[in-house]
PDB file of C-alpha atoms and ligand atoms in Angstrom:
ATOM      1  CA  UNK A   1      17.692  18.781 -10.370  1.00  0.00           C
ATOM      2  CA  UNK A   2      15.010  21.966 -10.671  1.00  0.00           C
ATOM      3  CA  UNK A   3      13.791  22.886  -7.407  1.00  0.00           C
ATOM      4  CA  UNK A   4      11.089  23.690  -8.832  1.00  0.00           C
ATOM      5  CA  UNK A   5       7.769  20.994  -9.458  1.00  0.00           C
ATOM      6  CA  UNK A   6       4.981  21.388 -11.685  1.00  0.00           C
ATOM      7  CA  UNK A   7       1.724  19.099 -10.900  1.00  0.00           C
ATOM      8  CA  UNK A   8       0.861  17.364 -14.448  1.00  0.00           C
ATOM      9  CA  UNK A   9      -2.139  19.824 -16.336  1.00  0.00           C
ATOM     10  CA  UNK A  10      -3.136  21.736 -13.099  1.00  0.00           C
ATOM     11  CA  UNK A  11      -0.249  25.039 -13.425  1.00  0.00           C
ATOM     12  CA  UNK A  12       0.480  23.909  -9.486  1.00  0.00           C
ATOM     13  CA  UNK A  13       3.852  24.561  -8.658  1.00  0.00           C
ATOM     14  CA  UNK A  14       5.697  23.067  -5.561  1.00  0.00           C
ATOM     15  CA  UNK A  15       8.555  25.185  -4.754  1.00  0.00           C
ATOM     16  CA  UNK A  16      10.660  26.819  -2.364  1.00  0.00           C
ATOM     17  CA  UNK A  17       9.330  29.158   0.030  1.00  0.00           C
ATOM     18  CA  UNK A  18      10.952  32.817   1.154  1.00  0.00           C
ATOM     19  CA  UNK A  19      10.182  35.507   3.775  1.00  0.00           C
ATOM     20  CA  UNK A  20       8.373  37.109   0.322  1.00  0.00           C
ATOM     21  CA  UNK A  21       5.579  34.450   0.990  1.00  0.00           C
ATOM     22  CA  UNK A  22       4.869  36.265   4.234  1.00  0.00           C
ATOM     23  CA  UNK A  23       1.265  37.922   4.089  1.00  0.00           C
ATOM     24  CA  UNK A  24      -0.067  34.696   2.078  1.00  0.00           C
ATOM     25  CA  UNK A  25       1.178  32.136   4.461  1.00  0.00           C
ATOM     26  CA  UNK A  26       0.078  33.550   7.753  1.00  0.00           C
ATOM     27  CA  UNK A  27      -3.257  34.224   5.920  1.00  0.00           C
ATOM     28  CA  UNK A  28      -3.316  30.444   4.959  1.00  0.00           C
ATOM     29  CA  UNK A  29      -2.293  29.846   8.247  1.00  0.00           C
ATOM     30  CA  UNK A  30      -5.305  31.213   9.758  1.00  0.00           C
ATOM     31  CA  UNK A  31      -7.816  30.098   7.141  1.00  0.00           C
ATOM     32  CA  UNK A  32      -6.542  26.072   7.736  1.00  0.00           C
ATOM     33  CA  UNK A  33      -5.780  26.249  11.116  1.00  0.00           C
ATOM     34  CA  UNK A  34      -8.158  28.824  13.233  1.00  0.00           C
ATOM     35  CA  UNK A  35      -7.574  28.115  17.134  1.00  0.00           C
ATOM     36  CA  UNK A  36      -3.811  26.908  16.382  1.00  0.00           C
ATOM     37  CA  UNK A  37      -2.615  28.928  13.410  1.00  0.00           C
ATOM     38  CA  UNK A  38       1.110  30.693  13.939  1.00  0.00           C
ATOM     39  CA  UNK A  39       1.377  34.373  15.109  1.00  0.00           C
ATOM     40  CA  UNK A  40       3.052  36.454  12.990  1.00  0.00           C
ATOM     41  CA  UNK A  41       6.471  35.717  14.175  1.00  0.00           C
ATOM     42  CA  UNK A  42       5.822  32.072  14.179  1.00  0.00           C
ATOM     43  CA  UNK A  43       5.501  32.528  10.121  1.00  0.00           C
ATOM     44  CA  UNK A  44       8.545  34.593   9.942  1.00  0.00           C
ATOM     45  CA  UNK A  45      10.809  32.225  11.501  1.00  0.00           C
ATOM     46  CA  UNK A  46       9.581  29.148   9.910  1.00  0.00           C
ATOM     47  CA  UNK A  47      10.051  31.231   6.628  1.00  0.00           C
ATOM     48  CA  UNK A  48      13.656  32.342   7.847  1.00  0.00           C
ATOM     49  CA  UNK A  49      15.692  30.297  10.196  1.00  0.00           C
ATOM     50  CA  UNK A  50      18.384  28.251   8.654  1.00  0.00           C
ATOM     51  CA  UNK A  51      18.136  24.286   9.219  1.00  0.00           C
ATOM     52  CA  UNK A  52      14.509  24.484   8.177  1.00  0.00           C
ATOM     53  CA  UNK A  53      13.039  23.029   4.704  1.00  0.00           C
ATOM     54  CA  UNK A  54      10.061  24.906   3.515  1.00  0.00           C
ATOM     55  CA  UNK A  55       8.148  24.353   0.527  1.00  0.00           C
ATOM     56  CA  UNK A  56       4.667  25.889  -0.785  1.00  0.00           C
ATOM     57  CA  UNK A  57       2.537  24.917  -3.427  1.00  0.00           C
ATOM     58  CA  UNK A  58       1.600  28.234  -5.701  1.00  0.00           C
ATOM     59  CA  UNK A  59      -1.268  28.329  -8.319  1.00  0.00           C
ATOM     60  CA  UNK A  60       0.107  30.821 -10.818  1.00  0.00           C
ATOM     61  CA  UNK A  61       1.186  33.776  -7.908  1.00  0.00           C
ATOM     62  CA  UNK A  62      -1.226  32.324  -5.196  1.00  0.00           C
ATOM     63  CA  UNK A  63      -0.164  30.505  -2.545  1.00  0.00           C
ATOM     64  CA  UNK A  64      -1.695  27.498  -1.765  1.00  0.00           C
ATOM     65  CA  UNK A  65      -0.130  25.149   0.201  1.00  0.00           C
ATOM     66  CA  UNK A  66       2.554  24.871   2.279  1.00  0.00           C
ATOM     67  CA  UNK A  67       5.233  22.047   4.450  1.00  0.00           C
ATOM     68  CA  UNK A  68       7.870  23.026   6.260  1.00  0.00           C
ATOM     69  CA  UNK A  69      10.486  20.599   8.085  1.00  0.00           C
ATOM     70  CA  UNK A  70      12.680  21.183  11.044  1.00  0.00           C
ATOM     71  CA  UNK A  71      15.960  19.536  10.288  1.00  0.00           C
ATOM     72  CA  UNK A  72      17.177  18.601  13.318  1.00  0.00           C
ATOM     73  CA  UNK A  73      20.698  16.948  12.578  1.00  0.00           C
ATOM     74  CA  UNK A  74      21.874  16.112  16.158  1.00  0.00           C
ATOM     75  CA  UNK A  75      18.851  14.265  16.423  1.00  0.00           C
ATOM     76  CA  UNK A  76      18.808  12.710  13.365  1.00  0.00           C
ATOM     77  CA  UNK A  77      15.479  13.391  13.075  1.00  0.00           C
ATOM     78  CA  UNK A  78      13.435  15.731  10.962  1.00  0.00           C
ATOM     79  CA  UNK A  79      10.107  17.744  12.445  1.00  0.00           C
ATOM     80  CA  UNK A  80       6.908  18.326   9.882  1.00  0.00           C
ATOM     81  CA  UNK A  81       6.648  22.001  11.598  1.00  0.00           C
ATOM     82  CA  UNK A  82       3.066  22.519   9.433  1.00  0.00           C
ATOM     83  CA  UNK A  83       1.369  21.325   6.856  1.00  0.00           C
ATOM     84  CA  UNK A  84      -1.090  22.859   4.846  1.00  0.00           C
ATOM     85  CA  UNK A  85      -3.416  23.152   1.882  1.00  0.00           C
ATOM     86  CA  UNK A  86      -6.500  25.635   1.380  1.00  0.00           C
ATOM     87  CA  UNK A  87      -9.943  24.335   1.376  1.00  0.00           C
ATOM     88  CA  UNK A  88     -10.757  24.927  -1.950  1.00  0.00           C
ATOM     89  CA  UNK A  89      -7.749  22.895  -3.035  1.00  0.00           C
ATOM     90  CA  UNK A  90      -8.162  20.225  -0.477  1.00  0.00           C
ATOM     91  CA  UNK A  91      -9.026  16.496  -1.607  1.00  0.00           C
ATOM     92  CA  UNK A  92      -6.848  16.761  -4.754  1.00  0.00           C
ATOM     93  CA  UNK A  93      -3.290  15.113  -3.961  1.00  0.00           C
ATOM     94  CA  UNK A  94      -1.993  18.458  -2.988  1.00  0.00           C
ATOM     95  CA  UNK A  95      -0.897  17.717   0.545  1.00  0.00           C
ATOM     96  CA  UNK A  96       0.497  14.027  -0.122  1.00  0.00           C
ATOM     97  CA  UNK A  97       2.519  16.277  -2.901  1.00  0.00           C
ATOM     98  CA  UNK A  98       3.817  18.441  -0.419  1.00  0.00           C
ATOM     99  CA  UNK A  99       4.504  15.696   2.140  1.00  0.00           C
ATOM    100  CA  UNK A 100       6.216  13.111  -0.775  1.00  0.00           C
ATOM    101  CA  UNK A 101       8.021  16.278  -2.235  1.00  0.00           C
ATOM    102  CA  UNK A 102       9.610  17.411   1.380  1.00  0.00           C
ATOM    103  CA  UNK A 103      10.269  13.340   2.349  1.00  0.00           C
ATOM    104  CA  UNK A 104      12.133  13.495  -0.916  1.00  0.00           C
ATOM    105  CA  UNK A 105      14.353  16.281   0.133  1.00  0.00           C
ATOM    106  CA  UNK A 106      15.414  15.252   3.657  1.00  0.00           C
ATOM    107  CA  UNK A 107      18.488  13.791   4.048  1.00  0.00           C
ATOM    108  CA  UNK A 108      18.004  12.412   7.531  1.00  0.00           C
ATOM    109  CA  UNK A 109      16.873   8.918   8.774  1.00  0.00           C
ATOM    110  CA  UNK A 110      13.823   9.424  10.534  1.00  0.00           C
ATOM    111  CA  UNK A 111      10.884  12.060  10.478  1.00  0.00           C
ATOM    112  CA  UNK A 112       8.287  13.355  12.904  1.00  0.00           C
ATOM    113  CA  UNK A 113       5.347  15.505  13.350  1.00  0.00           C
ATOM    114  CA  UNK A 114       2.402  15.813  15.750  1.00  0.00           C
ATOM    115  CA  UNK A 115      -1.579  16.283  14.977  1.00  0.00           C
ATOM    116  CA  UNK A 116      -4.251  17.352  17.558  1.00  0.00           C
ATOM    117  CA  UNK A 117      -5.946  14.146  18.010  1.00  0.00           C
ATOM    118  CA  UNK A 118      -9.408  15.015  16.618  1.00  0.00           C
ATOM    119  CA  UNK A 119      -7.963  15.937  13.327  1.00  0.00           C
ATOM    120  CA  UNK A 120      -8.954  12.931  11.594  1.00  0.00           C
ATOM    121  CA  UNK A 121      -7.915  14.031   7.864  1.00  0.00           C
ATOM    122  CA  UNK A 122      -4.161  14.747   9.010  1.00  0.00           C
ATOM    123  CA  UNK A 123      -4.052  11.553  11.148  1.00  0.00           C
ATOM    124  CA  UNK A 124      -5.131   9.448   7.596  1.00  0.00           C
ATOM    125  CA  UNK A 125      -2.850  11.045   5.378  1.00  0.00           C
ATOM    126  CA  UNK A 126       0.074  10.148   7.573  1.00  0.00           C
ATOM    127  CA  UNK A 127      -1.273   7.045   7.966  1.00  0.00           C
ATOM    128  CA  UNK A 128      -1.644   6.668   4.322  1.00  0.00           C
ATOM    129  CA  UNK A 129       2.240   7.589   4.204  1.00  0.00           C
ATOM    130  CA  UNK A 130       3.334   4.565   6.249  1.00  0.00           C
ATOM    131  CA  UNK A 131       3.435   6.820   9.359  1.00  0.00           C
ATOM    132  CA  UNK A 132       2.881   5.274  12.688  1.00  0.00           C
ATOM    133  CA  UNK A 133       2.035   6.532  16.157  1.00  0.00           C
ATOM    134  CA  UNK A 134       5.222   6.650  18.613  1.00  0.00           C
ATOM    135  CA  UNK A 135       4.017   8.508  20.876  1.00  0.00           C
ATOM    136  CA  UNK A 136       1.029  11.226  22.780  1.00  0.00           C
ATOM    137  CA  UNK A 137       1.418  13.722  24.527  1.00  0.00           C
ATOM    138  CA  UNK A 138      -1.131  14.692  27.040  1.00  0.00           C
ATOM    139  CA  UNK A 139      -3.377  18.161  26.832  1.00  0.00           C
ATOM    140  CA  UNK A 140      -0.596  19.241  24.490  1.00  0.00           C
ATOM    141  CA  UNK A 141      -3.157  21.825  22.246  1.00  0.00           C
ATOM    142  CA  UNK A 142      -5.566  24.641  23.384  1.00  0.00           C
ATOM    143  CA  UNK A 143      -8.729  23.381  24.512  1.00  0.00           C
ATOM    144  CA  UNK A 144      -7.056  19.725  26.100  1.00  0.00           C
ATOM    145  CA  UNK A 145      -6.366  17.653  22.751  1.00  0.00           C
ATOM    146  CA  UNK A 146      -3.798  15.045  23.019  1.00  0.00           C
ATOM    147  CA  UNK A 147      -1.028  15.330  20.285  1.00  0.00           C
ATOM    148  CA  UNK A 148      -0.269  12.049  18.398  1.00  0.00           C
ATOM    149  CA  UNK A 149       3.376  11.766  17.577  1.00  0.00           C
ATOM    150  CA  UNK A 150       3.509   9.883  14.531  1.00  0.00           C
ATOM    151  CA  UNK A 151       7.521   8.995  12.675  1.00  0.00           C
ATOM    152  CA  UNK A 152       8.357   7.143   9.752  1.00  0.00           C
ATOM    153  CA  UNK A 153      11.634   5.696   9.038  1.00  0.00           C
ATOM    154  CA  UNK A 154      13.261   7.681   5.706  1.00  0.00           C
ATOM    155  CA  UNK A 155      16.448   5.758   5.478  1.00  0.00           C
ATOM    156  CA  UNK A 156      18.591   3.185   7.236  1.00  0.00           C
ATOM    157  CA  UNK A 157      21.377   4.251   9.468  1.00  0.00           C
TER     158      UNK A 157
HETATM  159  C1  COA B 201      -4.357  17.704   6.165  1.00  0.00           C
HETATM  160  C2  COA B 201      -4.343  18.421   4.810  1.00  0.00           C
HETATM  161  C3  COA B 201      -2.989  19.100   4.628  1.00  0.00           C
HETATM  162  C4  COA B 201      -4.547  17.381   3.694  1.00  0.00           C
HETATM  163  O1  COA B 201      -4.394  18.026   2.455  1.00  0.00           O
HETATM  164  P1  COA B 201      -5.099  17.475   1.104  1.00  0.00           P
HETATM  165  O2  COA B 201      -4.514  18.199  -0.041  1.00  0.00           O
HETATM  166  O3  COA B 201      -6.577  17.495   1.262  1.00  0.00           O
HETATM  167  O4  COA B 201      -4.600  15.949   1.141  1.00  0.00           O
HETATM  168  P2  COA B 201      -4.694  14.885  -0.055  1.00  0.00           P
HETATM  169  O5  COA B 201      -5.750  15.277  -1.028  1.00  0.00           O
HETATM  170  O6  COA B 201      -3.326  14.661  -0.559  1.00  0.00           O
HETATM  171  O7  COA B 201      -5.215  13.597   0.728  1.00  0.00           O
HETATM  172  C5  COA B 201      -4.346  12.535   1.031  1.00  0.00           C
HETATM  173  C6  COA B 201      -5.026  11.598   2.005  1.00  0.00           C
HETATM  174  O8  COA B 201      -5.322  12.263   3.224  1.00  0.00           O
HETATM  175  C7  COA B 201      -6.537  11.775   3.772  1.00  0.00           C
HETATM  176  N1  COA B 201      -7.522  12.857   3.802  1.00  0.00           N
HETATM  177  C8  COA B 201      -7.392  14.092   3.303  1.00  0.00           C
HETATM  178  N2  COA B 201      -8.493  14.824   3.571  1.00  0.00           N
HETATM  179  C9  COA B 201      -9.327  14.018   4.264  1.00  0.00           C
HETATM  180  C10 COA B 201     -10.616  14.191   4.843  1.00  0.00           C
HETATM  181  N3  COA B 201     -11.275  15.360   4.764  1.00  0.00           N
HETATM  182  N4  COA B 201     -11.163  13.146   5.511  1.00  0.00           N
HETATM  183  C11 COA B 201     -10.516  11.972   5.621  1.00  0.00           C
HETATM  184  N5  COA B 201      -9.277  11.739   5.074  1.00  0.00           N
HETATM  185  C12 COA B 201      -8.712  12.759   4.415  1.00  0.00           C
HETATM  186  C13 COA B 201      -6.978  10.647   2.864  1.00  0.00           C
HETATM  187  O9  COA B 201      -6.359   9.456   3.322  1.00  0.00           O
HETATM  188  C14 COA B 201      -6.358  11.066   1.544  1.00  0.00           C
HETATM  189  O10 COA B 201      -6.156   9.990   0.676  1.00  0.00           O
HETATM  190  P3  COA B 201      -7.312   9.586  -0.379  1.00  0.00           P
HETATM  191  O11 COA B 201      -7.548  10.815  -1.206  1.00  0.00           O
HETATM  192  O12 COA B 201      -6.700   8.464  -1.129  1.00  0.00           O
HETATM  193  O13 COA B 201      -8.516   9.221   0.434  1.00  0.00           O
HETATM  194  C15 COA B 201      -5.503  19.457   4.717  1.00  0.00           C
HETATM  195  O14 COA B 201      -6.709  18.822   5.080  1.00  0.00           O
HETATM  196  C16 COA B 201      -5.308  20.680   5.569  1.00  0.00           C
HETATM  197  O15 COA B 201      -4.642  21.642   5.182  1.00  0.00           O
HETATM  198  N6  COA B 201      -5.914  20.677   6.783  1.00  0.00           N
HETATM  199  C17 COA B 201      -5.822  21.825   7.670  1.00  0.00           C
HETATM  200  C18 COA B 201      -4.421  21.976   8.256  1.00  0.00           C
HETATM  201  C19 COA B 201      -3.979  20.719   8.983  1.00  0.00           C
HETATM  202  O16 COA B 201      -4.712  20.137   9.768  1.00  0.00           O
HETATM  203  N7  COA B 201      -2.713  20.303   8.723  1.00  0.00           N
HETATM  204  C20 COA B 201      -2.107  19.143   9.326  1.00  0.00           C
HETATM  205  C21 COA B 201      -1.465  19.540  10.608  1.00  0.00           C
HETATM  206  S1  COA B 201      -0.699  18.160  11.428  1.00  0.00           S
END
């Protein structure tokens, strides 16, 4: 199988994602995430520790988008480390691409993430992905939001 996706008659490509993609994502970073986006060497190891699955969405050489997954096999369990898509590309399908294509390449049973409480968009698309809360932890970001831990079951054990 390619490991490379194209999105039907919009030249979007999902693909995989390499220390190369290191201005552009800590740009992205800080466009979609202000108050909570990575320092710099945040984005270098998410783009270059082993046991992590990271994808980015590219229009023609731009980068886009971008999911990466923690694959944490003594847990069983994989982590959504980030998700994200830039404004001007929001509301299109990209980031239930980037979710659907990542769910598709884990090869563990369940997977996790957490989202600052008053992030409303995030919390629906997981929702709308058969996520479901499992837990919260307390004052977890800057400025006192809970985190919502949200899972969904991949594949049976
Ligand atoms: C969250 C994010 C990745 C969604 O990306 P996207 O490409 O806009 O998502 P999609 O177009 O695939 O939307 C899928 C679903 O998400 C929900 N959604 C997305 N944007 C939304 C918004 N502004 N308001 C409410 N729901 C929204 C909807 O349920 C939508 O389904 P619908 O189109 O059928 O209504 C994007 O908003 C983003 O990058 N936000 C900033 C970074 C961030 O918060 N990341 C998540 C960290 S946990």
């Amino acid at each position: 199988m390619s490991e490379y996706k194209t999105l039907p008659g919009s030249g979007i490509q999902i693909m995989p994602a390499t220390w190369h993609d290191l201005r552009e994502l800590y740009q992205l970073e800080r466009i979609c995430f202000q108050v909570d986006a990575w320092p710099m060497l945040d984005v270098l190891g998410v783009l270059t520790l082993p046991q992590v699955l990271r994808l980015k969405a590219a229009d023609k050489n731009t980068l886009i988008g971008f999911i990466a997954a923690d694959l944490r096999r003594m847990q069983q369990t994989a982590w959504i480390a980030t998700l994200a898509v830039l404004p001007e590309y929001q509301k299109a399908g990209l980031g239930s691409t980037l979710l659907e294509t990542c769910e598709s390449q884990i090869n563990l049973p369940r997977i996790r993430l957490s989202v600052r409480q008053s992030n409303h968009p995030a919390i629906q698309l997981y929702k709308k992905h058969a996520y479901q809360q499992v837990d919260t932890w307390s004052a977890y970001y800057k400025g006192g939001d809970d985190a919502l831990v949200f899972e969904k079951t991949l594949h049976s054990t």
